[in-house]
């Protein structure tokens, strides 16, 4: 299994600002994902972070709002841009090995509150 | 991607066996069935995975009938610490399906 850390663990931000969330893995992994989980809801996949290329976004999520970087096989960032209160949520990253996407390991999440 | 259907919530008492059933009528040939557990304020945690028949590990058992259109997660002798949300997912191994879609999950509440 992989150990995943996220920074920050939580933050309170003003609307119109941006926040970058970091995800660090203790080993090299081929696949990294970013999810959003709103209070009391299930997880929604935002995008797949691809190493060396642009992220693959799910329907309803766009790069301008959620730019993602993945400079190497152990690190990724998700930026929540021009935030509004509707962006208040928990943001989670997860990792998996290619060919085993059904077995994912999740980070602890970042709790974001936008005022 | 195969959609899953689970009960929204279940109640149990300590020491009982809990069975959570998930329906996945449109499961594909190369899809595996995976269950995750999520405690409040934590990310989901992988519990168990199977393709057919029965799988058992130190945490749970997974029963999958021959037609694979449903599966049952069995938690033996639950304790208060098993109170969590349990998600059933289906997805393909070998890159055929390159993402997981989480359904609503089942909130299991274990009472003393």
Tab-separated table of C-alpha atoms in Angstrom:
chain	number	residue	atom	x	y	z
A	1	UNK	CA	0.000	0.000	0.000
A	2	UNK	CA	0.998	3.638	-0.410
A	3	UNK	CA	1.102	6.360	2.215
A	4	UNK	CA	-0.353	9.636	1.031
A	5	UNK	CA	-0.179	13.034	2.655
A	6	UNK	CA	-2.026	16.196	1.756
A	7	UNK	CA	-1.349	19.823	2.556
A	8	UNK	CA	-3.053	21.793	3.919
A	9	UNK	CA	-5.310	19.584	6.001
A	10	UNK	CA	-7.836	22.399	6.171
A	11	UNK	CA	-8.215	26.030	5.234
A	12	UNK	CA	-10.655	28.895	5.325
A	13	UNK	CA	-10.513	31.164	2.307
A	14	UNK	CA	-12.197	34.267	1.008
A	15	UNK	CA	-14.248	34.131	-2.153
A	16	UNK	CA	-12.385	35.098	-5.289
A	17	UNK	CA	-9.071	33.735	-4.060
A	18	UNK	CA	-7.308	30.511	-5.046
A	19	UNK	CA	-5.921	27.630	-3.014
A	20	UNK	CA	-3.386	25.032	-4.077
A	21	UNK	CA	-3.591	21.609	-2.451
A	22	UNK	CA	-0.566	19.329	-2.465
A	23	UNK	CA	-0.560	15.543	-2.579
A	24	UNK	CA	2.621	13.606	-1.783
A	25	UNK	CA	3.040	9.836	-2.086
A	26	UNK	CA	5.783	7.795	-0.432
A	27	UNK	CA	6.411	5.724	-3.568
A	28	UNK	CA	6.201	6.103	-7.317
A	29	UNK	CA	2.722	5.474	-8.685
A	30	UNK	CA	1.413	5.561	-12.193
A	31	UNK	CA	-2.057	6.957	-11.572
A	32	UNK	CA	-3.202	9.813	-9.356
A	33	UNK	CA	-6.725	11.100	-8.991
A	34	UNK	CA	-8.442	14.088	-7.430
A	35	UNK	CA	-11.908	13.814	-5.871
A	36	UNK	CA	-14.312	16.205	-4.235
A	37	UNK	CA	-16.636	15.220	-1.417
A	38	UNK	CA	-19.268	17.682	-0.328
A	39	UNK	CA	-20.686	17.399	3.204
A	40	UNK	CA	-22.720	14.239	3.632
A	41	UNK	CA	-22.216	13.234	0.012
A	42	UNK	CA	-20.293	10.613	-1.895
A	43	UNK	CA	-17.042	11.209	-3.726
A	44	UNK	CA	-17.021	12.826	-7.151
A	45	UNK	CA	-14.040	12.350	-9.429
A	46	UNK	CA	-12.634	15.669	-10.622
A	47	UNK	CA	-9.775	14.513	-12.801
A	48	UNK	CA	-6.994	12.047	-13.408
A	49	UNK	CA	-3.568	13.626	-12.988
A	50	UNK	CA	-1.279	12.400	-15.755
A	51	UNK	CA	2.475	12.615	-15.333
A	52	UNK	CA	4.031	14.668	-18.078
A	53	UNK	CA	0.769	15.659	-19.753
A	54	UNK	CA	-2.459	17.504	-19.117
A	55	UNK	CA	-4.925	16.120	-16.632
A	56	UNK	CA	-8.044	14.353	-17.845
A	57	UNK	CA	-11.120	16.093	-16.473
A	58	UNK	CA	-14.530	14.614	-15.785
A	59	UNK	CA	-17.738	16.146	-17.030
A	60	UNK	CA	-18.541	19.309	-15.122
A	61	UNK	CA	-14.938	20.110	-14.210
A	62	UNK	CA	-12.650	22.339	-16.261
A	63	UNK	CA	-8.977	23.123	-16.242
A	64	UNK	CA	-9.441	26.849	-15.721
A	65	UNK	CA	-11.258	26.229	-12.454
A	66	UNK	CA	-9.220	23.240	-11.225
A	67	UNK	CA	-5.736	23.356	-12.745
A	68	UNK	CA	-3.700	20.270	-11.885
A	69	UNK	CA	-0.001	19.657	-12.024
A	70	UNK	CA	1.880	16.373	-11.835
A	71	UNK	CA	5.581	17.015	-12.220
A	72	UNK	CA	6.680	13.500	-11.206
A	73	UNK	CA	5.430	10.095	-10.074
A	74	UNK	CA	5.129	11.002	-6.393
A	75	UNK	CA	3.572	14.478	-6.354
A	76	UNK	CA	0.562	16.383	-7.637
A	77	UNK	CA	-1.236	19.643	-6.945
A	78	UNK	CA	-4.824	20.729	-7.390
A	79	UNK	CA	-5.677	24.411	-7.444
A	80	UNK	CA	-9.188	25.603	-6.717
A	81	UNK	CA	-9.377	28.927	-8.550
A	82	UNK	CA	-11.573	31.977	-8.043
A	83	UNK	CA	-13.323	30.270	-5.171
A	84	UNK	CA	-16.948	30.688	-4.207
A	85	UNK	CA	-18.828	29.257	-1.210
A	86	UNK	CA	-20.030	26.409	-3.456
A	87	UNK	CA	-16.436	25.181	-3.567
A	88	UNK	CA	-16.535	24.438	0.158
A	89	UNK	CA	-15.832	20.741	0.291
A	90	UNK	CA	-13.300	18.057	1.112
A	91	UNK	CA	-10.747	17.475	-1.614
A	92	UNK	CA	-9.028	14.092	-1.710
A	93	UNK	CA	-6.248	12.677	-3.790
A	94	UNK	CA	-5.784	8.995	-4.431
A	95	UNK	CA	-3.258	6.785	-6.178
A	96	UNK	CA	-3.298	3.494	-8.008
A	97	UNK	CA	-1.054	1.429	-10.174
A	98	UNK	CA	-1.875	1.074	-13.846
A	99	UNK	CA	-3.877	-2.086	-14.321
A	100	UNK	CA	-5.219	-1.925	-10.762
A	101	UNK	CA	-7.302	1.220	-10.779
A	102	UNK	CA	-9.950	-0.513	-8.703
A	103	UNK	CA	-7.515	-0.615	-5.779
A	104	UNK	CA	-6.913	2.993	-4.799
A	105	UNK	CA	-5.257	4.478	-1.750
A	106	UNK	CA	-6.584	7.782	-0.513
A	107	UNK	CA	-5.057	10.704	1.265
A	108	UNK	CA	-6.649	12.162	4.403
A	109	UNK	CA	-8.305	14.984	2.479
A	110	UNK	CA	-8.227	18.772	2.617
A	111	UNK	CA	-11.210	20.509	4.194
A	112	UNK	CA	-11.925	23.777	2.461
A	113	UNK	CA	-14.341	26.417	3.661
A	114	UNK	CA	-14.958	29.426	1.431
A	115	UNK	CA	-16.543	32.469	2.999
B	1	UNK	CA	-19.204	2.022	-16.307
B	2	UNK	CA	-21.443	-0.209	-14.278
B	3	UNK	CA	-23.719	1.629	-11.875
B	4	UNK	CA	-24.196	0.286	-8.369
B	5	UNK	CA	-27.171	0.423	-6.034
B	6	UNK	CA	-26.874	0.034	-2.265
B	7	UNK	CA	-29.143	0.697	0.708
B	8	UNK	CA	-28.672	4.232	1.995
B	9	UNK	CA	-28.312	3.125	5.588
B	10	UNK	CA	-28.320	0.128	7.913
B	11	UNK	CA	-28.467	-0.287	11.663
B	12	UNK	CA	-26.879	-3.043	13.703
B	13	UNK	CA	-25.776	-3.931	17.211
B	14	UNK	CA	-22.393	-4.874	18.479
B	15	UNK	CA	-21.520	-8.529	17.978
B	16	UNK	CA	-23.924	-9.068	15.095
B	17	UNK	CA	-23.019	-10.072	11.578
B	18	UNK	CA	-23.844	-7.403	9.004
B	19	UNK	CA	-24.493	-8.078	5.340
B	20	UNK	CA	-24.595	-5.193	2.877
B	21	UNK	CA	-25.811	-6.041	-0.598
B	22	UNK	CA	-24.942	-4.129	-3.737
B	23	UNK	CA	-26.635	-4.449	-7.123
B	24	UNK	CA	-24.646	-4.018	-10.327
B	25	UNK	CA	-26.785	-5.364	-13.138
B	26	UNK	CA	-24.617	-3.947	-15.931
B	27	UNK	CA	-21.296	-5.308	-14.717
B	28	UNK	CA	-18.862	-5.996	-17.548
B	29	UNK	CA	-16.864	-9.157	-18.056
B	30	UNK	CA	-13.581	-7.620	-16.940
B	31	UNK	CA	-15.000	-5.627	-14.012
B	32	UNK	CA	-13.910	-6.400	-10.471
B	33	UNK	CA	-16.068	-5.648	-7.446
B	34	UNK	CA	-14.395	-3.597	-4.757
B	35	UNK	CA	-15.599	-2.347	-1.398
B	36	UNK	CA	-14.286	0.680	0.446
B	37	UNK	CA	-14.870	1.903	4.001
B	38	UNK	CA	-14.879	5.558	4.980
B	39	UNK	CA	-14.797	6.926	8.499
B	40	UNK	CA	-15.725	10.553	9.174
B	41	UNK	CA	-12.929	12.986	8.336
B	42	UNK	CA	-10.882	10.333	6.566
B	43	UNK	CA	-10.366	9.176	3.007
B	44	UNK	CA	-11.914	5.881	1.896
B	45	UNK	CA	-10.005	2.721	2.725
B	46	UNK	CA	-9.883	-0.402	0.575
B	47	UNK	CA	-11.552	-3.358	2.329
B	48	UNK	CA	-11.933	-6.232	-0.083
B	49	UNK	CA	-12.123	-7.102	-3.747
B	50	UNK	CA	-13.391	-10.016	-5.767
B	51	UNK	CA	-14.352	-11.229	-9.202
B	52	UNK	CA	-16.570	-14.225	-8.478
B	53	UNK	CA	-17.605	-16.697	-5.754
B	54	UNK	CA	-16.259	-15.877	-2.306
B	55	UNK	CA	-13.333	-13.885	-1.032
B	56	UNK	CA	-12.347	-13.610	2.621
B	57	UNK	CA	-9.714	-11.561	4.398
B	58	UNK	CA	-9.063	-10.545	7.974
B	59	UNK	CA	-11.692	-7.809	7.828
B	60	UNK	CA	-14.617	-9.099	5.778
B	61	UNK	CA	-16.003	-11.594	3.310
B	62	UNK	CA	-17.350	-10.874	-0.126
B	63	UNK	CA	-19.942	-13.117	-1.729
B	64	UNK	CA	-20.543	-12.901	-5.465
B	65	UNK	CA	-23.166	-15.111	-7.177
B	66	UNK	CA	-22.531	-16.768	-10.495
B	67	UNK	CA	-24.282	-14.070	-12.544
B	68	UNK	CA	-22.197	-11.356	-10.788
B	69	UNK	CA	-25.105	-8.920	-10.881
B	70	UNK	CA	-24.910	-8.376	-7.169
B	71	UNK	CA	-22.468	-8.809	-4.317
B	72	UNK	CA	-22.698	-8.951	-0.537
B	73	UNK	CA	-20.178	-7.591	1.898
B	74	UNK	CA	-20.268	-9.499	5.157
B	75	UNK	CA	-18.814	-8.032	8.340
B	76	UNK	CA	-18.616	-10.589	11.151
B	77	UNK	CA	-19.312	-9.517	14.735
B	78	UNK	CA	-19.331	-5.783	14.194
B	79	UNK	CA	-18.185	-3.353	16.843
B	80	UNK	CA	-18.856	0.343	17.386
B	81	UNK	CA	-15.718	1.135	15.427
B	82	UNK	CA	-17.260	-0.374	12.289
B	83	UNK	CA	-19.658	2.557	12.081
B	84	UNK	CA	-18.786	4.048	8.708
B	85	UNK	CA	-19.928	4.486	5.142
B	86	UNK	CA	-19.344	1.478	2.900
B	87	UNK	CA	-19.023	1.927	-0.854
B	88	UNK	CA	-19.428	-0.753	-3.496
B	89	UNK	CA	-17.695	-0.084	-6.802
B	90	UNK	CA	-17.189	-1.999	-10.000
B	91	UNK	CA	-14.319	-1.345	-12.342
B	92	UNK	CA	-12.086	-3.022	-14.823
B	93	UNK	CA	-8.626	-4.328	-14.285
B	94	UNK	CA	-5.947	-4.014	-16.923
B	95	UNK	CA	-6.736	-0.479	-17.907
B	96	UNK	CA	-10.069	-1.279	-19.549
B	97	UNK	CA	-11.743	1.104	-17.119
B	98	UNK	CA	-9.371	3.820	-15.995
B	99	UNK	CA	-11.371	5.329	-13.171
B	100	UNK	CA	-13.730	4.517	-10.322
B	101	UNK	CA	-17.146	6.009	-9.847
B	102	UNK	CA	-18.418	6.090	-6.291
B	103	UNK	CA	-22.100	5.542	-5.649
B	104	UNK	CA	-24.056	6.787	-2.682
B	105	UNK	CA	-22.660	4.258	-0.235
B	106	UNK	CA	-24.295	2.632	2.799
B	107	UNK	CA	-24.055	4.286	6.197
B	108	UNK	CA	-23.719	1.527	8.765
B	109	UNK	CA	-24.550	2.585	12.308
B	110	UNK	CA	-23.519	0.115	14.993
B	111	UNK	CA	-25.113	0.576	18.369
B	112	UNK	CA	-24.074	-0.866	21.729
